[in-house]
Amino acid sequence: MKKMFSVLLVIVLVAGFGFANGGSEASGGRQYVTIGTGGVTGVYYPTGGAISKMVNQKSDEYNLRVTVESTGGSVYNVNAIMSGDLEFGIVQSDRQFQAYNGTADWDGDPQKKLRAVFSIHPEGVNLLASDESGIYTLEDLRGKVVNLGNPGSGHRGNATQLLEAAGIDPDSDIQAEGLKAAEAAGMLQDGRIDAYFYTVGHPNGSFKEATSGTKKVHFVPLEGPVVDQLVAEYPYYAKSVIPVTSQYPGATNDGDVPSFGVKATFCTSADVPDDVVYAIVKEVFDNFDEFKSLHPAYAILTPEDMLTGLSAPLHPGAEKYFKEVGLIK
Ligand code: GLU
């Protein structure tokens, strides 16, 4: 009987901890949370690192430790946040919109517990091709070996949507690959793929690597009626420019290249406690200049800008901070 009581007590205590911390793990009162990012040659991974660095400097004050995980990307991150495997994730603004509203990957299954925290850097939809492939327009992709991105990535959806809008069937008109972005640069240089899509901020390690090898490569301009129609139809798309001249001088383009894109956003679940979200938001925004110095993709960020591009409701912990500093009413 006594033994049974102890077992029950342990169960109650463990369950209590889990509840009080909304899925984040607690040990000795300290909360441990994890941010899901993307591949190691993208911008999400260093972004997770930048956010965790800001907060972990004050670990003792907040009794909070933030760790970072490399993941498959946006779609994976949303699903892992919703299942409680991750407390936070970096998610493309279009995936945030689709997950919350129950479209695309979440068709008929809206993720109503998804919460927005803030948005971060802009991400372009980019298509990089080898010169020898002869790919200079979307039409040229027909019959070619094209990496759309790994399942779970955010860019796979952009690549598929763009091809379909251009009347190109990803299943039959091209030889579609599902490689991780971290592998794609080397595969392009080795001539094993002709081109790859990657929705990502600039500069990033993948394009640095792919544009500095011996094989000549270039960014394919994404413009014209197909892109115009996507930007007009979807609220999360905006036109953008790939900073080729300043960031990827090894590419054979003559200058910067037109494209379109989305924003990276920082997301969580309604189940994550307010004080955890508040601490993270406070550290990033109170020390904004330090945060901005951590990656060149943040150069253009302003605090006001980081509240745009969000479609899920703001998490109350973030809302509290933004109200305190007057960023929202
Ligand atoms: N946008 C990509 C995705 O959602 C990741 C980009 C990055 O890692 O910077 O999968």
Short mmCIF file of C-alpha atoms and ligand atoms in Angstrom, two decimals:
data_model
loop_
_atom_site.label_atom_id
_atom_site.label_comp_id
_atom_site.label_asym_id
_atom_site.label_seq_id
_atom_site.Cartn_x
_atom_site.Cartn_y
_atom_site.Cartn_z
CA MET A 1 0.00 0.00 0.00
CA LYS A 2 2.83 2.33 0.99
CA LYS A 3 4.66 1.44 -2.21
CA MET A 4 1.58 2.11 -4.26
CA PHE A 5 1.22 5.47 -2.59
CA SER A 6 4.81 6.42 -3.48
CA VAL A 7 4.28 5.40 -7.09
CA LEU A 8 1.12 7.47 -7.23
CA LEU A 9 2.91 10.42 -5.66
CA VAL A 10 5.65 10.25 -8.28
CA ILE A 11 3.05 10.13 -11.06
CA VAL A 12 1.23 13.13 -9.62
CA LEU A 13 4.47 15.11 -9.22
CA VAL A 14 5.68 14.32 -12.74
CA ALA A 15 2.29 15.17 -14.23
CA GLY A 16 2.20 18.36 -12.21
CA PHE A 17 5.60 19.47 -13.46
CA GLY A 18 4.62 18.74 -17.04
CA PHE A 19 1.49 20.80 -16.69
CA ALA A 20 3.07 23.73 -14.88
CA ASN A 21 5.71 24.02 -17.54
CA GLY A 22 3.53 23.47 -20.55
CA GLY A 23 5.77 20.76 -21.95
CA SER A 24 9.06 22.49 -21.24
CA GLU A 25 11.24 20.44 -18.94
CA ALA A 26 11.99 21.56 -15.44
CA SER A 27 14.85 20.44 -13.27
CA GLY A 28 15.54 22.05 -9.92
CA GLY A 29 13.09 24.81 -10.90
CA ARG A 30 15.05 25.66 -14.04
CA GLN A 31 13.12 25.46 -17.29
CA TYR A 32 14.69 24.04 -20.43
CA VAL A 33 13.25 24.95 -23.78
CA THR A 34 14.38 24.11 -27.31
CA ILE A 35 14.17 26.14 -30.51
CA GLY A 36 13.75 24.18 -33.75
CA THR A 37 15.63 25.80 -36.63
CA GLY A 38 16.65 24.44 -40.05
CA GLY A 39 19.71 23.02 -41.78
CA VAL A 40 23.13 24.12 -40.53
CA THR A 41 23.93 26.10 -43.71
CA GLY A 42 20.75 28.22 -43.48
CA VAL A 43 19.95 31.34 -41.47
CA TYR A 44 17.47 29.70 -39.04
CA TYR A 45 20.23 27.76 -37.30
CA PRO A 46 22.37 30.81 -36.45
CA THR A 47 19.14 32.69 -35.63
CA GLY A 48 18.25 30.08 -33.03
CA GLY A 49 21.82 30.47 -31.77
CA ALA A 50 21.46 34.26 -31.57
CA ILE A 51 18.19 34.09 -29.62
CA SER A 52 19.51 31.46 -27.22
CA LYS A 53 22.70 33.45 -26.65
CA MET A 54 20.71 36.52 -25.63
CA VAL A 55 18.64 34.59 -23.09
CA ASN A 56 21.33 32.26 -21.76
CA GLN A 57 23.45 35.24 -20.70
CA LYS A 58 20.72 35.71 -18.06
CA SER A 59 19.99 32.04 -17.40
CA ASP A 60 20.24 32.43 -13.64
CA GLU A 61 18.00 35.49 -13.53
CA TYR A 62 15.26 33.77 -15.54
CA ASN A 63 15.95 30.22 -14.38
CA LEU A 64 15.74 29.35 -18.04
CA ARG A 65 18.07 27.60 -20.46
CA VAL A 66 17.46 27.73 -24.20
CA THR A 67 18.95 25.13 -26.54
CA VAL A 68 18.90 24.98 -30.31
CA GLU A 69 18.23 22.06 -32.63
CA SER A 70 18.95 21.73 -36.34
CA THR A 71 15.76 20.39 -37.98
CA GLY A 72 14.16 19.78 -41.37
CA GLY A 73 12.72 23.33 -41.36
CA SER A 74 9.42 25.20 -41.09
CA VAL A 75 6.88 22.43 -41.56
CA TYR A 76 8.75 20.13 -39.21
CA ASN A 77 9.00 22.94 -36.65
CA VAL A 78 5.26 23.70 -36.66
CA ASN A 79 4.42 20.03 -36.18
CA ALA A 80 7.00 19.55 -33.43
CA ILE A 81 5.73 22.64 -31.56
CA MET A 82 2.18 21.34 -31.82
CA SER A 83 3.12 17.89 -30.53
CA GLY A 84 5.11 19.40 -27.64
CA ASP A 85 8.46 18.03 -28.88
CA LEU A 86 9.73 21.61 -29.27
CA GLU A 87 8.70 24.74 -27.37
CA PHE A 88 9.77 27.16 -30.11
CA GLY A 89 10.52 27.07 -33.80
CA ILE A 90 11.44 29.34 -36.67
CA VAL A 91 8.76 29.15 -39.30
CA GLN A 92 8.24 30.83 -42.68
CA SER A 93 5.40 33.38 -42.51
CA ASP A 94 3.50 31.50 -45.23
CA ARG A 95 3.69 28.23 -43.26
CA GLN A 96 2.52 30.05 -40.12
CA PHE A 97 -0.47 31.36 -42.05
CA GLN A 98 -1.28 27.96 -43.55
CA ALA A 99 -0.86 26.03 -40.29
CA TYR A 100 -3.04 28.40 -38.29
CA ASN A 101 -5.70 28.55 -41.01
CA GLY A 102 -5.62 24.85 -41.90
CA THR A 103 -4.49 24.94 -45.52
CA ALA A 104 -1.69 23.36 -47.62
CA ASP A 105 0.18 20.83 -45.38
CA TRP A 106 -2.50 21.32 -42.71
CA ASP A 107 -5.52 21.14 -45.03
CA GLY A 108 -8.64 20.85 -42.88
CA ASP A 109 -6.55 20.61 -39.71
CA PRO A 110 -5.99 24.18 -38.41
CA GLN A 111 -3.29 24.40 -35.72
CA LYS A 112 -5.25 26.65 -33.36
CA LYS A 113 -2.68 26.47 -30.57
CA LEU A 114 0.07 27.91 -32.74
CA ARG A 115 1.19 31.31 -31.43
CA ALA A 116 3.29 34.04 -33.01
CA VAL A 117 6.10 35.65 -31.00
CA PHE A 118 7.80 37.99 -33.50
CA SER A 119 9.02 38.00 -37.08
CA ILE A 120 12.67 38.12 -38.05
CA HIS A 121 14.55 38.49 -41.36
CA PRO A 122 13.08 38.41 -44.89
CA GLU A 123 13.57 35.19 -46.84
CA GLY A 124 13.67 35.03 -50.62
CA VAL A 125 12.42 32.15 -52.70
CA ASN A 126 15.68 31.41 -54.53
CA LEU A 127 16.56 29.20 -57.47
CA LEU A 128 20.26 28.56 -58.06
CA ALA A 129 21.33 26.72 -61.24
CA SER A 130 24.58 25.66 -62.86
CA ASP A 131 25.49 27.60 -66.00
CA GLU A 132 25.97 24.34 -67.94
CA SER A 133 22.35 23.31 -67.21
CA GLY A 134 21.12 26.18 -69.40
CA ILE A 135 18.40 27.04 -66.86
CA TYR A 136 17.63 30.77 -67.08
CA THR A 137 13.84 30.74 -66.75
CA LEU A 138 11.30 28.50 -65.02
CA GLU A 139 10.43 26.95 -68.40
CA ASP A 140 14.04 25.76 -68.75
CA LEU A 141 13.54 23.50 -65.71
CA ARG A 142 11.58 20.96 -67.80
CA GLY A 143 13.42 17.65 -67.93
CA LYS A 144 16.09 18.80 -65.47
CA VAL A 145 17.18 17.42 -62.08
CA VAL A 146 15.88 19.94 -59.59
CA ASN A 147 16.05 19.83 -55.81
CA LEU A 148 12.78 21.07 -54.30
CA GLY A 149 13.92 20.53 -50.71
CA ASN A 150 13.52 17.87 -48.04
CA PRO A 151 10.05 16.99 -46.73
CA GLY A 152 9.51 19.14 -43.63
CA SER A 153 11.28 22.13 -45.14
CA GLY A 154 9.45 25.35 -45.83
CA HIS A 155 10.98 25.80 -49.28
CA ARG A 156 9.58 22.57 -50.71
CA GLY A 157 6.11 24.15 -50.62
CA ASN A 158 7.29 27.35 -52.33
CA ALA A 159 9.06 25.41 -55.07
CA THR A 160 6.02 23.22 -55.69
CA GLN A 161 3.61 26.17 -55.68
CA LEU A 162 5.78 28.18 -58.07
CA LEU A 163 6.20 25.27 -60.50
CA GLU A 164 2.49 24.52 -60.49
CA ALA A 165 1.66 28.20 -61.06
CA ALA A 166 4.01 28.07 -64.07
CA GLY A 167 2.20 24.98 -65.42
CA ILE A 168 5.14 22.66 -64.66
CA ASP A 169 4.18 19.38 -62.99
CA PRO A 170 6.79 18.64 -60.29
CA ASP A 171 6.00 14.91 -60.55
CA SER A 172 6.36 14.47 -64.30
CA ASP A 173 7.91 17.54 -65.98
CA ILE A 174 11.13 17.61 -63.94
CA GLN A 175 13.21 15.07 -62.05
CA ALA A 176 12.44 16.31 -58.55
CA GLU A 177 14.82 15.64 -55.67
CA GLY A 178 14.09 15.93 -51.93
CA LEU A 179 17.55 16.70 -50.56
CA LYS A 180 18.38 18.84 -47.56
CA ALA A 181 19.68 22.30 -48.44
CA ALA A 182 22.95 21.47 -46.68
CA GLU A 183 23.58 18.73 -49.27
CA ALA A 184 22.31 20.64 -52.30
CA ALA A 185 25.27 23.02 -52.68
CA GLY A 186 27.75 20.16 -53.00
CA MET A 187 25.43 18.22 -55.32
CA LEU A 188 25.16 21.25 -57.64
CA GLN A 189 28.93 21.64 -57.67
CA ASP A 190 29.31 17.91 -58.41
CA GLY A 191 26.86 18.18 -61.32
CA ARG A 192 24.47 15.70 -59.73
CA ILE A 193 21.63 18.22 -59.72
CA ASP A 194 21.01 21.04 -62.22
CA ALA A 195 19.38 23.50 -59.83
CA TYR A 196 17.98 23.85 -56.35
CA PHE A 197 15.28 25.86 -54.64
CA TYR A 198 15.91 27.31 -51.19
CA THR A 199 13.72 29.82 -49.37
CA VAL A 200 16.26 31.44 -47.08
CA GLY A 201 17.69 34.75 -45.84
CA HIS A 202 20.90 36.29 -47.19
CA PRO A 203 23.74 35.75 -46.80
CA ASN A 204 23.71 32.03 -46.04
CA GLY A 205 26.30 29.27 -46.00
CA SER A 206 24.57 27.17 -48.63
CA PHE A 207 24.76 29.81 -51.40
CA LYS A 208 28.24 30.92 -50.29
CA GLU A 209 29.42 27.34 -50.76
CA ALA A 210 27.57 26.76 -54.02
CA THR A 211 28.82 30.03 -55.60
CA SER A 212 32.46 29.61 -54.65
CA GLY A 213 33.20 26.23 -56.26
CA THR A 214 34.78 25.53 -59.64
CA LYS A 215 31.47 24.95 -61.43
CA LYS A 216 29.91 28.21 -62.62
CA VAL A 217 26.44 28.87 -61.17
CA HIS A 218 23.85 31.65 -61.23
CA PHE A 219 20.57 32.70 -59.63
CA VAL A 220 17.54 32.39 -61.89
CA PRO A 221 15.36 35.56 -61.89
CA LEU A 222 11.91 34.84 -60.49
CA GLU A 223 9.72 37.52 -62.05
CA GLY A 224 7.01 38.03 -64.65
CA PRO A 225 3.31 37.13 -64.77
CA VAL A 226 3.57 33.91 -62.72
CA VAL A 227 5.29 35.63 -59.80
CA ASP A 228 3.05 38.72 -60.13
CA GLN A 229 0.01 36.48 -59.81
CA LEU A 230 1.36 34.68 -56.70
CA VAL A 231 2.24 37.97 -55.00
CA ALA A 232 -1.22 39.37 -55.82
CA GLU A 233 -3.01 36.23 -54.62
CA TYR A 234 -1.23 35.45 -51.34
CA PRO A 235 -0.89 37.98 -48.48
CA TYR A 236 2.41 36.55 -47.27
CA TYR A 237 4.36 37.01 -50.52
CA ALA A 238 6.23 40.18 -51.41
CA LYS A 239 8.73 41.00 -54.16
CA SER A 240 12.38 41.01 -53.19
CA VAL A 241 15.89 41.17 -54.60
CA ILE A 242 18.74 38.67 -54.19
CA PRO A 243 21.85 40.67 -53.16
CA VAL A 244 24.13 38.79 -55.54
CA THR A 245 26.71 41.55 -56.07
CA SER A 246 27.43 42.12 -52.39
CA GLN A 247 26.97 38.59 -51.04
CA TYR A 248 27.69 36.07 -53.78
CA PRO A 249 30.32 37.61 -56.09
CA GLY A 250 31.21 34.11 -57.34
CA ALA A 251 27.82 33.76 -59.09
CA THR A 252 27.90 34.59 -62.82
CA ASN A 253 24.91 36.98 -62.70
CA ASP A 254 25.61 40.53 -63.94
CA GLY A 255 23.95 42.15 -60.92
CA ASP A 256 21.30 41.62 -58.29
CA VAL A 257 18.44 39.31 -59.22
CA PRO A 258 14.68 39.87 -58.78
CA SER A 259 12.74 37.39 -56.71
CA PHE A 260 9.91 37.26 -54.19
CA GLY A 261 9.64 35.91 -50.69
CA VAL A 262 8.32 35.68 -47.16
CA LYS A 263 9.55 36.39 -43.65
CA ALA A 264 11.08 34.14 -41.03
CA THR A 265 8.93 34.16 -37.88
CA PHE A 266 9.44 32.95 -34.34
CA CYS A 267 6.59 30.71 -33.17
CA THR A 268 5.48 28.81 -30.10
CA SER A 269 2.47 27.06 -28.64
CA ALA A 270 -0.32 28.47 -26.45
CA ASP A 271 0.81 25.82 -23.91
CA VAL A 272 4.24 27.40 -23.35
CA PRO A 273 4.19 29.50 -20.15
CA ASP A 274 3.96 33.30 -20.44
CA ASP A 275 7.08 33.96 -18.34
CA VAL A 276 9.25 31.86 -20.69
CA VAL A 277 8.03 33.68 -23.80
CA TYR A 278 8.25 37.04 -22.02
CA ALA A 279 11.89 36.43 -21.01
CA ILE A 280 12.93 35.60 -24.57
CA VAL A 281 11.13 38.57 -26.13
CA LYS A 282 12.49 40.93 -23.48
CA GLU A 283 16.10 39.84 -23.99
CA VAL A 284 15.93 40.17 -27.78
CA PHE A 285 14.16 43.55 -27.80
CA ASP A 286 15.85 45.17 -24.78
CA ASN A 287 19.22 44.39 -26.38
CA PHE A 288 18.19 44.98 -29.95
CA ASP A 289 21.51 46.34 -31.24
CA GLU A 290 23.37 43.37 -29.84
CA PHE A 291 20.85 40.99 -31.40
CA LYS A 292 21.13 42.76 -34.78
CA SER A 293 24.90 42.42 -34.72
CA LEU A 294 24.66 38.63 -34.57
CA HIS A 295 23.81 38.05 -38.26
CA PRO A 296 24.05 40.27 -41.37
CA ALA A 297 20.51 39.18 -42.39
CA TYR A 298 19.17 41.25 -39.46
CA ALA A 299 20.79 44.52 -40.66
CA ILE A 300 17.49 46.02 -41.86
CA LEU A 301 15.37 44.96 -38.86
CA THR A 302 13.46 47.44 -36.71
CA PRO A 303 11.39 46.51 -33.64
CA GLU A 304 8.20 47.67 -35.44
CA ASP A 305 9.03 45.55 -38.48
CA MET A 306 9.32 42.48 -36.27
CA LEU A 307 5.63 42.68 -35.45
CA THR A 308 4.58 42.36 -39.10
CA GLY A 309 4.02 39.18 -41.11
CA LEU A 310 2.37 37.34 -38.22
CA SER A 311 -0.92 35.50 -38.76
CA ALA A 312 -1.32 33.32 -35.66
CA PRO A 313 -2.39 35.21 -32.49
CA LEU A 314 0.44 36.75 -30.46
CA HIS A 315 1.44 34.66 -27.45
CA PRO A 316 0.34 36.51 -24.24
CA GLY A 317 3.94 36.52 -22.96
CA ALA A 318 5.03 38.44 -26.07
CA GLU A 319 1.97 40.68 -25.95
CA LYS A 320 2.78 41.66 -22.37
CA TYR A 321 6.27 42.84 -23.33
CA PHE A 322 5.16 44.66 -26.50
CA LYS A 323 2.49 46.52 -24.48
CA GLU A 324 4.99 47.46 -21.77
CA VAL A 325 7.33 49.09 -24.28
CA GLY A 326 4.50 50.66 -26.30
CA LEU A 327 5.03 48.62 -29.47
CA ILE A 328 1.34 47.67 -29.35
CA LYS A 329 -1.62 49.25 -27.57
N1 GLU B 1 13.03 28.56 -44.97
C1 GLU B 1 13.61 27.27 -44.74
C2 GLU B 1 12.57 26.35 -44.14
O1 GLU B 1 11.56 26.78 -43.71
C3 GLU B 1 14.80 27.30 -43.79
C4 GLU B 1 15.76 28.40 -44.06
C5 GLU B 1 16.88 28.49 -43.06
O2 GLU B 1 17.23 27.48 -42.45
O3 GLU B 1 17.40 29.60 -42.91
O4 GLU B 1 12.74 25.16 -44.11
#
